[in-house]
Coordinates of C-alpha atoms (C1' of nucleotides) in Angstrom, one line a residue:
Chain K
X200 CA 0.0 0.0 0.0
X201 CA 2.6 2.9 0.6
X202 CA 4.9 2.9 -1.5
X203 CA 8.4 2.9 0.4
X204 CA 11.0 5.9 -1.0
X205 CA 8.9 8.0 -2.7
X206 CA 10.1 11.1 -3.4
X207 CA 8.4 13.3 -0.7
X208 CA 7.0 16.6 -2.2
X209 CA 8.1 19.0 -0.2
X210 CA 8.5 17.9 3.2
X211 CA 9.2 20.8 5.1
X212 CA 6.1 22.5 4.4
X213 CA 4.3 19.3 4.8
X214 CA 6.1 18.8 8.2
X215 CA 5.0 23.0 9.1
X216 CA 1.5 21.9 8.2
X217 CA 1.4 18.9 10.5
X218 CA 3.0 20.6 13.3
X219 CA 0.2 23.6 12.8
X220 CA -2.9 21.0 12.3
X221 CA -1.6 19.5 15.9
X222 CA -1.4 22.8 17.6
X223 CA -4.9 23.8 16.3
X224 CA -6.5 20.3 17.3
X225 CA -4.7 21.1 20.9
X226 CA -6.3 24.7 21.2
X227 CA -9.8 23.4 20.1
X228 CA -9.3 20.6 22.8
X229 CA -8.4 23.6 25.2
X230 CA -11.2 25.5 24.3
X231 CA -13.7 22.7 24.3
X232 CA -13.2 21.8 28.0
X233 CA -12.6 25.7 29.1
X234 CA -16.2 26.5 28.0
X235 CA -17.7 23.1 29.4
X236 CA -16.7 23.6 32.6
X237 CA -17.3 27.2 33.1
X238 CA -20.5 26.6 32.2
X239 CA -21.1 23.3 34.2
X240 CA -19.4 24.9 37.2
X241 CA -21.8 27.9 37.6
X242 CA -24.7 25.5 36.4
X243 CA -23.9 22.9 39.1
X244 CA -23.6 26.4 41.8
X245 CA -27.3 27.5 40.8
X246 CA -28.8 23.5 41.1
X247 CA -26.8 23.5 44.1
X248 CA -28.1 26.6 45.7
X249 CA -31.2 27.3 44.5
X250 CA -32.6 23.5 44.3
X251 CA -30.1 21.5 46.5
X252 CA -29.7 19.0 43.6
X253 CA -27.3 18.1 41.7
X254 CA -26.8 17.9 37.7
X255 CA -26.4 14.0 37.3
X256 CA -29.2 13.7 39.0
X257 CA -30.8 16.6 37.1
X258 CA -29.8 14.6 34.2
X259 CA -31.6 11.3 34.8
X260 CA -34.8 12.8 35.7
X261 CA -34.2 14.7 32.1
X262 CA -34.4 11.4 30.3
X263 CA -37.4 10.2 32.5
X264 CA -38.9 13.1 31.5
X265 CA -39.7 12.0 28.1
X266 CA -41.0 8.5 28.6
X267 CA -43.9 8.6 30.7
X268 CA -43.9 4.6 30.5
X269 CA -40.7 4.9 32.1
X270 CA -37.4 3.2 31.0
X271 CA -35.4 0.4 31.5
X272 CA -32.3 1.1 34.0
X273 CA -30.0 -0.3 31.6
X274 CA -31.2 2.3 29.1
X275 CA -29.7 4.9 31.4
X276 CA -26.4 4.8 31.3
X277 CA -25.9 4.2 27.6
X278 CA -28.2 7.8 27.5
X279 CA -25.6 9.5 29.5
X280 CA -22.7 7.8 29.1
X281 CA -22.0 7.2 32.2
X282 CA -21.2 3.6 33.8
X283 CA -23.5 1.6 34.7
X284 CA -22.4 1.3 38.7
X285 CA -22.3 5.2 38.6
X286 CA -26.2 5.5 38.7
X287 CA -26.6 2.5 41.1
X288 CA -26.4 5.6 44.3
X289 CA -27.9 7.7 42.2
X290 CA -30.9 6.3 41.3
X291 CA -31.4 4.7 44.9
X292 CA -31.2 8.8 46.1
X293 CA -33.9 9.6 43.7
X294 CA -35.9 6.7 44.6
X295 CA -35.5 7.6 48.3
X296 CA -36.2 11.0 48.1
X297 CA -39.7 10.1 46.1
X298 CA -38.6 11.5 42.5
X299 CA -39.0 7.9 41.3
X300 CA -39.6 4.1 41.4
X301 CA -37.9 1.2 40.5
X302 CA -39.8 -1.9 39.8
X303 CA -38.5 -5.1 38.5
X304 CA -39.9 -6.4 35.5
X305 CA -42.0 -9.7 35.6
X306 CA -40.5 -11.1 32.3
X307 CA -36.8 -10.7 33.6
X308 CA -36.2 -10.5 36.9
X309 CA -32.6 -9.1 36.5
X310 CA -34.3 -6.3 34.4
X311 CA -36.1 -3.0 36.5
X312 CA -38.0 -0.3 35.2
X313 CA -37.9 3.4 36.3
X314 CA -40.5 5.5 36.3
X315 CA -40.6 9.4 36.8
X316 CA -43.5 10.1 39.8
X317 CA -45.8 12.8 39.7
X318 CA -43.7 14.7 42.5
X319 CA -41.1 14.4 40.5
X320 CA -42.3 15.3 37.4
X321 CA -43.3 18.8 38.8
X322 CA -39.8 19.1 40.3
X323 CA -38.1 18.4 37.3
X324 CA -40.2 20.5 35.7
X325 CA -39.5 23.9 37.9
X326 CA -35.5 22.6 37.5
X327 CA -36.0 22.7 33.7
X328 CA -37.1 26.0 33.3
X329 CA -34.5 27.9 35.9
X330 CA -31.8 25.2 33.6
X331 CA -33.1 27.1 30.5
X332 CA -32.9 30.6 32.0
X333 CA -29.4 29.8 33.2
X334 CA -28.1 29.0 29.9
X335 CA -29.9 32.0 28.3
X336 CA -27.9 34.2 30.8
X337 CA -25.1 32.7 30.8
X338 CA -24.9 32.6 26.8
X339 CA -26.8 35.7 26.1
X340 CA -23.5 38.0 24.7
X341 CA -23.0 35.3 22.5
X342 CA -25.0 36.4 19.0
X343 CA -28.2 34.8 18.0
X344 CA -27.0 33.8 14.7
X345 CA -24.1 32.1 15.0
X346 CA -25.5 29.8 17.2
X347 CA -27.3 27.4 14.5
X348 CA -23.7 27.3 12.8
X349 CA -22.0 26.2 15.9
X350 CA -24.1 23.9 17.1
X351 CA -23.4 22.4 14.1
X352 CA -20.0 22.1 13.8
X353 CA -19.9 20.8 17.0
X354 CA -22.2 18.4 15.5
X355 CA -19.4 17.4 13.2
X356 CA -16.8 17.2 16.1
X357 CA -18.2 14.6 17.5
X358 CA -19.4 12.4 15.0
X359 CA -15.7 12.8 13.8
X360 CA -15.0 11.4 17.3
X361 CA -17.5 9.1 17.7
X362 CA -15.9 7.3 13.9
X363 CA -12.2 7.5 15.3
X364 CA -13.8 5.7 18.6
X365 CA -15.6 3.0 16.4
X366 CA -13.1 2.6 14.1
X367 CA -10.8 -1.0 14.8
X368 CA -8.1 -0.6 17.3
X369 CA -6.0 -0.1 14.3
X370 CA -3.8 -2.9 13.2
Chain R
X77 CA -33.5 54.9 29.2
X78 CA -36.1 52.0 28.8
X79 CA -39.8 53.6 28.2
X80 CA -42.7 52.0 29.3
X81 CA -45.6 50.7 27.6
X82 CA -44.3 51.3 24.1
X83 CA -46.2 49.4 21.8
X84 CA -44.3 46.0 21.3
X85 CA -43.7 45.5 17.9
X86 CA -45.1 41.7 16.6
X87 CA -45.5 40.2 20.3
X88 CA -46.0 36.7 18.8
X89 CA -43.1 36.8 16.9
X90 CA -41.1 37.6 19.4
X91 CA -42.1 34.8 22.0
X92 CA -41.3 32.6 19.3
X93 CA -38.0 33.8 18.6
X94 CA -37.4 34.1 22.1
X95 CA -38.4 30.2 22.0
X96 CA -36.2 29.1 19.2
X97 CA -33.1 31.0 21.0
X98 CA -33.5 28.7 24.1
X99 CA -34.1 25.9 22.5
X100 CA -30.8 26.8 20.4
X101 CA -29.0 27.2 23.3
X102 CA -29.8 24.4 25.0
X103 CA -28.3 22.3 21.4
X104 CA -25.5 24.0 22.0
X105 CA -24.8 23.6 25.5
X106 CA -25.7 19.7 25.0
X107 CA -23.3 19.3 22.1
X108 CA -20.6 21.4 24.3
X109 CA -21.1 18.3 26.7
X110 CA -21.4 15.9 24.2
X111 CA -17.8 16.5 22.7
X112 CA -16.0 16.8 25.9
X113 CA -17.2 14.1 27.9
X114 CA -16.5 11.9 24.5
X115 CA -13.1 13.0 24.3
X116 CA -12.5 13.6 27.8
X117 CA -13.7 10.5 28.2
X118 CA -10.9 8.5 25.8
X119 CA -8.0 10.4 27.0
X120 CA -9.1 9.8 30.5
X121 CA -8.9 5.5 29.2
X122 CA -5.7 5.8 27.3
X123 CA -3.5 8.2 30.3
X124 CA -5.1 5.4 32.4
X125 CA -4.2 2.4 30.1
X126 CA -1.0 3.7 28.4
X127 CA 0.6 5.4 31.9
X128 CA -1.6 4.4 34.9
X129 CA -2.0 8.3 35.1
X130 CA -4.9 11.2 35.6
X131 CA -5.8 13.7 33.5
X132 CA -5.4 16.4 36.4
X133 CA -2.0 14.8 37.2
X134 CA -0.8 15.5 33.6
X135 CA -2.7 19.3 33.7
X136 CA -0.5 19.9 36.8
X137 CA 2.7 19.1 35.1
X138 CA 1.6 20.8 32.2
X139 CA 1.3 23.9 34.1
X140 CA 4.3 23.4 35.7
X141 CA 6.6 22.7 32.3
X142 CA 6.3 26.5 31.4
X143 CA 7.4 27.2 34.1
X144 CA 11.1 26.3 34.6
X145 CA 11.7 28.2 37.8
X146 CA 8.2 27.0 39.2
X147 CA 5.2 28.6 40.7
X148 CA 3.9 29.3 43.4
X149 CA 1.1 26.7 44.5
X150 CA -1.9 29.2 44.5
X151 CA -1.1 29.8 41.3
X152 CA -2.9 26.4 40.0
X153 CA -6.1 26.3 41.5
X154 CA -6.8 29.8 39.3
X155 CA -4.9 28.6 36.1
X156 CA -6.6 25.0 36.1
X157 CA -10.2 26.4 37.3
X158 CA -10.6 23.8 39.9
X159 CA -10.7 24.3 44.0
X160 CA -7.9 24.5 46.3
X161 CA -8.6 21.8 48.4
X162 CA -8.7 19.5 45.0
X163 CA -5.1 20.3 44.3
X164 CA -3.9 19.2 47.6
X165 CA -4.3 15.6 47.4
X166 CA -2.9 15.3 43.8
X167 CA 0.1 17.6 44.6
X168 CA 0.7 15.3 47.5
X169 CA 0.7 12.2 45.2
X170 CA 2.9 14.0 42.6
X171 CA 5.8 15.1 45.2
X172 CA 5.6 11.7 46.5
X173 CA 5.9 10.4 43.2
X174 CA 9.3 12.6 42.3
X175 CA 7.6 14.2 39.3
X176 CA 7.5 17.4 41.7
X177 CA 9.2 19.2 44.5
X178 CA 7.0 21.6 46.7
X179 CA 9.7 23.8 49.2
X180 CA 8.0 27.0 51.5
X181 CA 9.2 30.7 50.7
X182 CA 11.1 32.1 53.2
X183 CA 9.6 35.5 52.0
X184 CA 5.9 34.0 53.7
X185 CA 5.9 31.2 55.2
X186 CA 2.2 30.5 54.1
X187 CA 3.5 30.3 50.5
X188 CA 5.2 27.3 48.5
X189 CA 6.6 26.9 45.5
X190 CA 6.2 23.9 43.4
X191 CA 8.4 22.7 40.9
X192 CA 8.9 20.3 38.1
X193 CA 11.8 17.6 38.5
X194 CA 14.3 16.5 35.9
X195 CA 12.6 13.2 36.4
X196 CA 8.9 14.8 36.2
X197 CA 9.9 16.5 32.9
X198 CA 10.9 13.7 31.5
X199 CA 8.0 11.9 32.2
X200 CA 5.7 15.1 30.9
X201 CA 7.2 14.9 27.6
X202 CA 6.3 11.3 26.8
X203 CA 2.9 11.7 28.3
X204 CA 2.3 15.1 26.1
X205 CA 3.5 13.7 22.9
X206 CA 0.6 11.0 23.7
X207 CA -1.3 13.3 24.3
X208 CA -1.1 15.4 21.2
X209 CA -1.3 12.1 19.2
X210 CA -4.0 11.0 20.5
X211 CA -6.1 14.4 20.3
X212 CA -4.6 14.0 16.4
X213 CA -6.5 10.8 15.7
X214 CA -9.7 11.4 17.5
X215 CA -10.2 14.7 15.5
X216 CA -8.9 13.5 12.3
X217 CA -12.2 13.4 10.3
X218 CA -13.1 16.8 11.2
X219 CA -11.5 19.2 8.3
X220 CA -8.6 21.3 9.1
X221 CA -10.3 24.3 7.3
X222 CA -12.9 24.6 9.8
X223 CA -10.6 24.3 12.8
X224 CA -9.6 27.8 13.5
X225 CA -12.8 28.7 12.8
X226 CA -14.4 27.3 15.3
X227 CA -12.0 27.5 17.8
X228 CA -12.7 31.9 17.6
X229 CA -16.2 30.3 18.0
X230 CA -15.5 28.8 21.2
X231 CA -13.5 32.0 22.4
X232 CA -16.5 33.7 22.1
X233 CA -18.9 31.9 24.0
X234 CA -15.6 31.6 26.2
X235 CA -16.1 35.1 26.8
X236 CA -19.9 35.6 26.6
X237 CA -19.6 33.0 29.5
X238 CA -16.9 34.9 31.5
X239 CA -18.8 38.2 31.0
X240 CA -21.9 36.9 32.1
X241 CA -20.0 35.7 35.6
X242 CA -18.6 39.0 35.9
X243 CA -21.6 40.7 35.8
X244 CA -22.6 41.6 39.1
X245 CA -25.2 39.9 40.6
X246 CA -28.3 41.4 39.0
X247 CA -30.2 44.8 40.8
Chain N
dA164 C1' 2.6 47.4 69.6
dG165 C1' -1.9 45.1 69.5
dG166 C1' -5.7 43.2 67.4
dA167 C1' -8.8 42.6 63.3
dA168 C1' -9.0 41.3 58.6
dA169 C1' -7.0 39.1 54.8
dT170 C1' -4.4 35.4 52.6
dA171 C1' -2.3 30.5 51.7
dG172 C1' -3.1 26.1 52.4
dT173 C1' -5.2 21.9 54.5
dT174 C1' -9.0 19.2 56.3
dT175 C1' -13.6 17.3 56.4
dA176 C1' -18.0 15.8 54.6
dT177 C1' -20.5 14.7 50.7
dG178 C1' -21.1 13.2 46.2
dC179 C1' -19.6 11.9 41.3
dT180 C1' -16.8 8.8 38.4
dT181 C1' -14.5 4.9 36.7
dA182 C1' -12.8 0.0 36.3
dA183 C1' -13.0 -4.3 37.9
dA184 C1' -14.9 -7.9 40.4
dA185 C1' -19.0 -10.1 42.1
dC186 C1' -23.6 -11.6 41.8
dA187 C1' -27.9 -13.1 39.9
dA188 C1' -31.0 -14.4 36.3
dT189 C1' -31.6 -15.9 31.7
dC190 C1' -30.4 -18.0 27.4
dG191 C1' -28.3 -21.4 24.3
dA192 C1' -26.2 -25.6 22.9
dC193 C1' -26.0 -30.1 23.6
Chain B
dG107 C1' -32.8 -30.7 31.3
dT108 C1' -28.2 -29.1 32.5
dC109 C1' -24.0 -26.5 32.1
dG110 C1' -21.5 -22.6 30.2
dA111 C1' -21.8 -18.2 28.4
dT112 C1' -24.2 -13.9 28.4
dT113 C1' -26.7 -10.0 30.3
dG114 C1' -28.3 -6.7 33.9
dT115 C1' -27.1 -4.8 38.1
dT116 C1' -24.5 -3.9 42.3
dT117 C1' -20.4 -3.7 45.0
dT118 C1' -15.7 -2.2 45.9
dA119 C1' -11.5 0.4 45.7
dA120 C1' -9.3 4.5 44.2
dG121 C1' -9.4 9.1 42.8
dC122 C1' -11.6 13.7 41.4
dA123 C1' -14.5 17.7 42.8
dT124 C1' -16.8 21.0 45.7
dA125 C1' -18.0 23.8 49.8
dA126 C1' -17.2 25.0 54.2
dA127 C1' -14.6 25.0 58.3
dC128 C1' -10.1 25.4 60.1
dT129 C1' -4.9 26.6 61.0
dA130 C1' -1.1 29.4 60.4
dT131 C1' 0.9 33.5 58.8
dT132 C1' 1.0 38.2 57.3
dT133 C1' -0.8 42.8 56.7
dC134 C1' -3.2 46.7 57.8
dC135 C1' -5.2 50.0 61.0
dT136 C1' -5.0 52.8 64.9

DNA sequence: AGGAAATAGTTTATGCTTAAAACAATCGAC
DNA sequence: GTCGATTGTTTTAAGCATAAACTATTTCCT
C-alpha cells in the first residue's frame, strides 16, 4: 500500500502543516473543556443553591422526562454515558427522596424499570425552566445567529470522534 | 433609558423567537457536553491504560513545564479552574511520586513553590507527545479548514460565559 | 505594639466517576 | 434438562470535585 522511498513533495512545508494542524487540534481541545466547565461549574452552583440538587441527577430525571412509561435502568447509562455502577447511588437517592420508582420487571427478573412520579415530574419541571434561563444568561452576549452554525459544527466534532472511537483498534 | 408601555412590535413573533433561542441554546450547551465528555472521556482511558495516570495529574505538570523556575502553589487552582482543596491531594501524590518538589518561601511562610523535576519532565514529555497524538487521531475526520474557525467560536462563547459571571449579581 | 482582617493552604464531609470484580438471572447448545 | 456463556445490576476500591470550616501567617489600621 505505501509505497516505500517515494520522493516526498516538499516535506518541510508538509512537516510545518502537521506541526500547525496539531497545535490547532490542541487549542480546540483547550477551548472545548474551558467552555464546558465554566458553564457546568456555575450551572452545578445554581442546582446547588437554588434546588439543592445536583446535575447528574438533574440529568436522569431529564431522560425520565420523556418517557412517561418509564425506561429500563440499563437504558440509562448508555443515554448519559455514564457507567453503569455510577447511577446505582444515584438512582437509589432519587428513589428515596420520592422522584422515582424502581420496579422489577416480571419477564426478567434481573431487568427494572424506572419510572418518573408525579412529584417528581413537577420538580423536574420547575428545575428545567431555571436550567433554560441559566443558559440563556449565561450565553446571552453570544450572538443569535451564530449559534445554528456552531451547534453544528460541534455536531461534526463529535461524529468525527464518535468514527475515530468506532473505528478498529487499528492494526 | 427604557420607556414603558411602548407598543411592542409583533408580540407573537417575538415569543417565538425568544423560543427558538433557548431551544438553540440548550443544542449547543448539549453538544458542548457531548464532545467533551467523549473525548474527555478517551484520554481519561488511554493516560489510564497507556501510563496508569490522571488527566489532572498530567494538567498539573503541564502547568508546571512552562514554568522552569516553578510557581507558586496558589497559582494552580486559578490557572486549572478547579478548587484548592482538589489540588492538595494530587500535589501530595505528585511530590511523593518525584515528578515534583514543593519547598516553603522564606519571604511568607504560608507560601510554597512547586516545581517540576528532571525526572517529572521527563515523564511530561512522553505523556504530552501522547497526548497530542491522540487528540490528532480522535479529531482527524473533522476538516482542518474549519478548525480555527471554530476554535474563535469557542472563544467567544468563552467570553460571553466569562462576561456573564462577571456581571454583578443582577439589581 | 496590639488586634482585626486578609491570605495561603489543609482538612472534612459529601457526592460523582470509573474500572474491575462479584452476583444473579436468563439463554443457548448439547 | 443441565451447564457454560451472556446479560443486567450492584459492590468495591481508588481518585476527582466542591463547599465549608479550620490553621497558620501576614498585613493593615490605629
Amino acid at each position: 500500500m505505501a509505497p516505500a522511498k517515494e520522493p516526498s513533495p516538499a516535506p518541510s512545508r508538509n512537516a510545518a502543516d502537521a506541526e500547525a494542524e496539531y497545535r490547532a487540534q490542541t487549542r480546540l481541545w483547550l477551548r472545548l473543556l474551558a467552555c464546558t466547565s465554566m458553564i457546568e461549574g456555575e450551572l452545578r452552583r445554581r442546582f446547588r443553591e437554588e434546588y439543592d440538587f445536583t446535575m447528574p441527577r438533574f440529568d436522569v430525571l431529564a431522560q425520565l422526562d420523556r418517557e412517561p412509561s418509564g425506561l429500563v435502568l440499563g437504558e440509562l447509562p448508555k443515554r448519559l454515558m455514564v457507567s453503569a455502577g455510577n447511577l446505582t447511588p444515584i438512582v437509589d437517592r432519587l428513589v428515596e427522596d420520592g422522584y422515582i420508582t424502581r420496579t422489577p420487571s416480571h419477564l426478567d427478573r434481573r431487568v427494572q424499570i424506572v419510572c418518573m412520579t408525579v412529584e417528581g415530574r413537577k420538580t423536574f419541571r420547575r428545575m428545567a425552566k431555571s436550567h433554560g434561563a441559566w443558559l440563556a444568561e449565561l450565553l446571552a452576549e453570544f450572538p443569535v445567529d451564530r449559534l445554528d452554525g456552531l451547534v453544528g459544527a460541534l455536531d461534526d466534532v463529535k461524529r468525527a470522534v464518535r468514527d475515530a472511537l468506532q473505528r478498529p483498534e487499528r492494526s
